[in-house]
Short mmCIF file of C-alpha atoms in Angstrom, two decimals:
data_model
loop_
_atom_site.label_atom_id
_atom_site.label_comp_id
_atom_site.label_asym_id
_atom_site.label_seq_id
_atom_site.Cartn_x
_atom_site.Cartn_y
_atom_site.Cartn_z
CA MET A 27 17.15 -12.21 21.63
CA LEU A 28 17.86 -9.86 18.69
CA GLN A 29 15.89 -12.09 16.31
CA ASN A 30 12.91 -11.94 18.74
CA LYS A 31 12.97 -8.14 18.55
CA LYS A 32 13.04 -8.27 14.78
CA THR A 33 10.19 -10.72 14.75
CA GLN A 34 8.16 -8.46 17.05
CA ALA A 35 8.93 -5.42 14.81
CA ALA A 36 7.70 -7.36 11.75
CA ILE A 37 4.49 -8.51 13.50
CA ILE A 38 3.72 -5.03 14.84
CA THR A 39 4.34 -3.39 11.45
CA ILE A 40 2.09 -5.86 9.63
CA PHE A 41 -0.70 -5.65 12.27
CA LEU A 42 -0.79 -1.87 12.45
CA ILE A 43 -0.79 -1.31 8.69
CA LEU A 44 -3.53 -3.90 8.12
CA LEU A 45 -5.62 -2.57 11.02
CA ILE A 46 -5.48 1.11 9.90
CA ASP A 47 -5.92 0.19 6.21
CA GLN A 48 -8.97 -1.99 6.75
CA LEU A 49 -10.67 0.22 9.33
CA LEU A 50 -10.33 3.30 7.07
CA LYS A 51 -11.64 1.38 4.04
CA ILE A 52 -14.64 0.10 5.99
CA TYR A 53 -15.33 3.61 7.26
CA ILE A 54 -15.18 4.96 3.71
CA LYS A 55 -17.44 2.25 2.35
CA MET A 56 -20.08 2.90 5.06
CA ASN A 57 -20.06 6.69 4.87
CA PHE A 58 -19.16 7.73 1.33
CA LYS A 59 -20.82 7.49 -2.05
CA ILE A 60 -18.53 7.02 -5.06
CA GLY A 61 -16.94 10.42 -5.78
CA ASP A 62 -17.66 11.91 -2.33
CA GLU A 63 -14.88 14.12 -0.97
CA ILE A 64 -13.59 15.62 2.25
CA HIS A 65 -11.17 18.52 1.89
CA PHE A 66 -8.84 18.67 4.88
CA THR A 67 -6.60 21.17 3.06
CA ASN A 68 -6.27 22.29 -0.54
CA TRP A 69 -3.63 19.59 -1.05
CA PHE A 70 -4.90 16.77 1.17
CA GLN A 71 -8.29 15.23 0.53
CA PHE A 72 -10.32 12.05 0.83
CA HIS A 73 -11.95 11.17 -2.55
CA PHE A 74 -13.69 7.82 -2.69
CA ILE A 75 -13.17 5.62 -5.70
CA GLU A 76 -12.88 1.88 -6.29
CA ASN A 77 -10.79 -0.08 -8.72
CA LYS A 78 -11.04 -3.68 -9.87
CA GLY A 79 -7.40 -4.64 -10.13
CA MET A 80 -3.88 -3.43 -9.72
CA ALA A 81 -2.57 0.00 -8.80
CA PHE A 82 -3.76 3.07 -10.80
CA GLY A 83 -6.80 1.22 -12.04
CA LEU A 84 -5.00 -1.40 -14.12
CA GLU A 85 -6.83 -4.67 -14.33
CA LEU A 86 -7.17 -8.01 -16.06
CA GLU A 87 -10.45 -8.33 -17.91
CA GLY A 88 -13.27 -10.61 -16.87
CA VAL A 89 -14.04 -12.77 -13.88
CA TRP A 90 -11.15 -15.12 -14.49
CA GLY A 91 -8.82 -12.21 -14.98
CA LYS A 92 -9.74 -10.95 -11.52
CA ILE A 93 -9.32 -14.40 -10.01
CA ILE A 94 -5.91 -14.89 -11.68
CA LEU A 95 -4.81 -11.49 -10.42
CA SER A 96 -5.94 -12.26 -6.86
CA ILE A 97 -4.24 -15.67 -6.86
CA PHE A 98 -1.02 -14.05 -8.18
CA ARG A 99 -1.22 -11.49 -5.38
CA ILE A 100 -1.61 -14.26 -2.79
CA PHE A 101 1.37 -16.21 -4.06
CA ALA A 102 3.45 -13.05 -4.39
CA SER A 103 2.61 -12.08 -0.81
CA ALA A 104 3.49 -15.52 0.45
CA ALA A 105 6.86 -15.33 -1.36
CA ILE A 106 7.55 -11.86 0.13
CA PHE A 107 6.76 -13.18 3.63
CA TYR A 108 8.93 -16.31 3.33
CA PHE A 109 11.95 -15.04 1.39
CA PHE A 110 12.13 -11.42 2.58
CA ILE A 111 10.76 -11.48 6.10
CA TYR A 112 11.10 -14.99 7.56
CA LYS A 113 14.46 -15.66 5.86
CA SER A 114 15.73 -12.15 6.66
CA ILE A 115 14.96 -12.60 10.30
CA LYS A 116 16.76 -15.98 10.34
CA ALA A 117 19.72 -14.37 8.56
CA ASN A 118 19.75 -11.54 11.06
CA GLN A 119 19.31 -8.83 8.39
CA HIS A 120 19.02 -5.14 9.30
CA ILE A 121 15.83 -4.38 11.16
CA GLY A 122 15.06 -1.50 8.81
CA PHE A 123 15.01 -3.88 5.86
CA ILE A 124 12.73 -6.27 7.77
CA ILE A 125 10.29 -3.46 8.66
CA CYS A 126 10.22 -2.24 5.03
CA MET A 127 9.49 -5.73 3.69
CA SER A 128 6.86 -6.24 6.40
CA ALA A 129 5.18 -3.03 5.27
CA ILE A 130 5.25 -4.16 1.64
CA PHE A 131 3.79 -7.48 2.64
CA ALA A 132 1.02 -5.81 4.71
CA GLY A 133 0.22 -3.46 1.80
CA ALA A 134 -0.17 -6.35 -0.59
CA VAL A 135 -2.33 -8.28 1.86
CA GLY A 136 -4.43 -5.18 2.58
CA ASN A 137 -5.54 -4.95 -1.05
CA ILE A 138 -6.01 -8.70 -1.28
CA LEU A 139 -8.42 -8.53 1.61
CA ASP A 140 -10.60 -6.00 -0.28
CA SER A 141 -10.91 -8.44 -3.16
CA LEU A 142 -11.40 -11.40 -0.82
CA TYR A 143 -14.29 -10.30 1.34
CA PHE A 144 -15.54 -6.75 0.60
CA GLY A 145 -17.77 -8.06 -2.19
CA LEU A 146 -19.27 -10.58 0.26
CA ILE A 147 -20.18 -8.21 3.11
CA PHE A 148 -21.04 -4.92 1.39
CA SER A 149 -23.66 -3.85 -1.09
CA GLU A 150 -22.31 -1.94 -4.04
CA SER A 151 -21.16 1.64 -3.69
CA THR A 152 -22.51 3.97 -6.35
CA PRO A 153 -22.46 7.74 -7.00
CA PHE A 154 -26.00 7.80 -5.63
CA GLN A 155 -25.95 5.35 -2.69
CA ILE A 156 -23.71 4.50 0.23
CA ALA A 157 -22.91 0.81 0.67
CA THR A 158 -24.55 -1.14 3.52
CA LEU A 159 -22.89 -3.81 5.60
CA PHE A 160 -24.27 -7.33 5.34
CA PRO A 161 -27.19 -6.45 2.97
CA LYS A 162 -30.17 -8.80 2.94
CA GLY A 163 -29.69 -9.83 -0.65
CA GLY A 164 -26.03 -10.59 -0.14
CA GLY A 165 -22.94 -8.67 -1.19
CA TYR A 166 -22.23 -7.15 -4.59
CA ALA A 167 -19.64 -9.78 -5.65
CA PRO A 168 -18.45 -13.34 -4.87
CA ILE A 169 -15.17 -14.16 -3.10
CA LEU A 170 -12.03 -12.72 -4.74
CA GLN A 171 -14.21 -10.43 -6.92
CA GLY A 172 -14.42 -7.41 -4.56
CA LYS A 173 -13.14 -3.97 -5.58
CA VAL A 174 -10.21 -2.24 -3.93
CA VAL A 175 -11.13 0.91 -1.99
CA ASP A 176 -9.04 4.07 -2.58
CA MET A 177 -9.49 7.42 -0.93
CA ILE A 178 -6.25 9.37 -0.27
CA TYR A 179 -5.76 12.26 -2.71
CA PHE A 180 -2.82 14.73 -2.74
CA PRO A 181 -3.45 17.37 -5.45
CA LEU A 182 -0.28 19.27 -4.59
CA TRP A 183 -0.62 21.49 -7.69
CA GLU A 184 -3.33 21.94 -10.29
CA GLY A 185 -3.38 24.30 -13.22
CA TYR A 186 -2.73 24.89 -16.89
CA LEU A 187 0.83 24.29 -18.09
CA PRO A 188 2.66 27.17 -19.85
CA HIS A 189 2.14 27.17 -23.60
CA TRP A 190 5.87 26.99 -24.26
CA ILE A 191 6.10 23.43 -22.95
CA PRO A 192 6.29 21.02 -25.96
CA PHE A 193 3.27 18.73 -26.50
CA PHE A 194 1.63 19.50 -23.13
CA GLY A 195 1.62 23.27 -23.13
CA GLY A 196 -1.77 24.84 -22.34
CA LYS A 197 -3.22 21.59 -21.03
CA PHE A 198 -4.64 21.15 -17.51
CA PHE A 199 -2.23 19.25 -15.26
CA ALA A 200 -2.55 17.95 -11.73
CA PHE A 201 0.33 16.78 -9.52
CA PHE A 202 -0.26 14.36 -7.86
CA ASP A 203 -3.54 13.10 -9.31
CA ALA A 204 -3.44 9.40 -8.32
CA ILE A 205 -5.91 8.28 -5.63
CA PHE A 206 -4.62 5.53 -3.37
CA ASN A 207 -5.00 3.86 0.08
CA ILE A 208 -2.95 3.09 3.18
CA ALA A 209 -1.86 -0.26 1.73
CA ASP A 210 -0.55 1.47 -1.45
CA SER A 211 1.26 4.06 0.72
CA ALA A 212 2.93 1.35 2.77
CA ILE A 213 4.29 -0.27 -0.34
CA THR A 214 5.42 2.94 -2.04
CA CYS A 215 7.07 4.45 1.08
CA SER A 216 8.89 1.17 1.81
CA VAL A 217 10.26 0.92 -1.71
CA ILE A 218 11.52 4.50 -1.45
CA ALA A 219 13.11 3.76 1.93
CA LEU A 220 14.83 0.68 0.53
CA LEU A 221 16.31 2.76 -2.25
CA LEU A 222 17.39 5.62 0.07
CA PHE A 223 18.88 3.44 2.81
CA GLN A 224 20.23 0.49 0.80
CA THR A 225 23.81 1.16 1.96
CA THR A 226 22.57 1.07 5.55
CA PHE A 227 20.47 -2.05 5.08
CA PHE A 228 23.16 -3.83 3.01
CA PRO A 229 26.57 -2.57 4.19
CA SER A 230 29.64 -3.52 2.16
CA LYS A 231 32.05 -6.21 3.30
CA ASN A 232 34.61 -3.54 4.22
CA ASN A 233 32.09 -1.72 6.40
CA GLU A 234 31.08 -4.97 8.05
CA ASP A 235 34.71 -5.78 8.87
CA THR A 236 35.21 -2.25 10.25
CA ASN A 237 32.09 -2.44 12.40
CA THR A 238 33.05 -5.88 13.70
CA HIS A 239 36.55 -4.68 14.57
CA GLN A 240 35.13 -1.64 16.36
CA GLN A 241 32.76 -3.81 18.35
CA GLU A 242 35.64 -6.11 19.33
CA MET A 243 37.76 -3.13 20.40
CA ALA A 244 34.90 -1.77 22.48
CA THR A 245 34.49 -5.04 24.37
CA GLU A 246 38.22 -5.36 25.22
#
């Protein structure tokens, strides 16, 4: 029964993250030109960009570089699902750990989907033109060659650094200037949660013995 609840939690986590991630990306593609912005507050904005590869714009050069990167992502995601979700459910691991790994898996798959099919169903987004869905001449790229859509921007602070700071003094600095998406957020937040709650997710042997003893005492 407990394993069923953990399985349901994993499925719901994966489904919700993928649904929100893909719907938001499709909305951005169909309503924004490259570089378009919406300012919700001074520190929370949508700013539409695309990248060809890994996080923060890193990429492998050329068509084959993109294909290799996409295949690597697929195998890495499959490994995460099998070893850290399926195996963890079977081993009755902490539900928080399973949810975090499910979110990491969903984040990885969310960006894989951009590469997989966005190039097939959309025309290219440019600074001058909004992409169209299912263009007559076909999409802007073949399978596994699509670009990853990013839009979330948190410029918490922007300004010029004091001149007394070594090397960087007087230069313009923005924190936080990375632009990312829901899939990236799911991965980052889950990794942070794993670090913060590792003692909860992986209790020591002494704690396990104490908890088991307390449970036995409660049932007597």
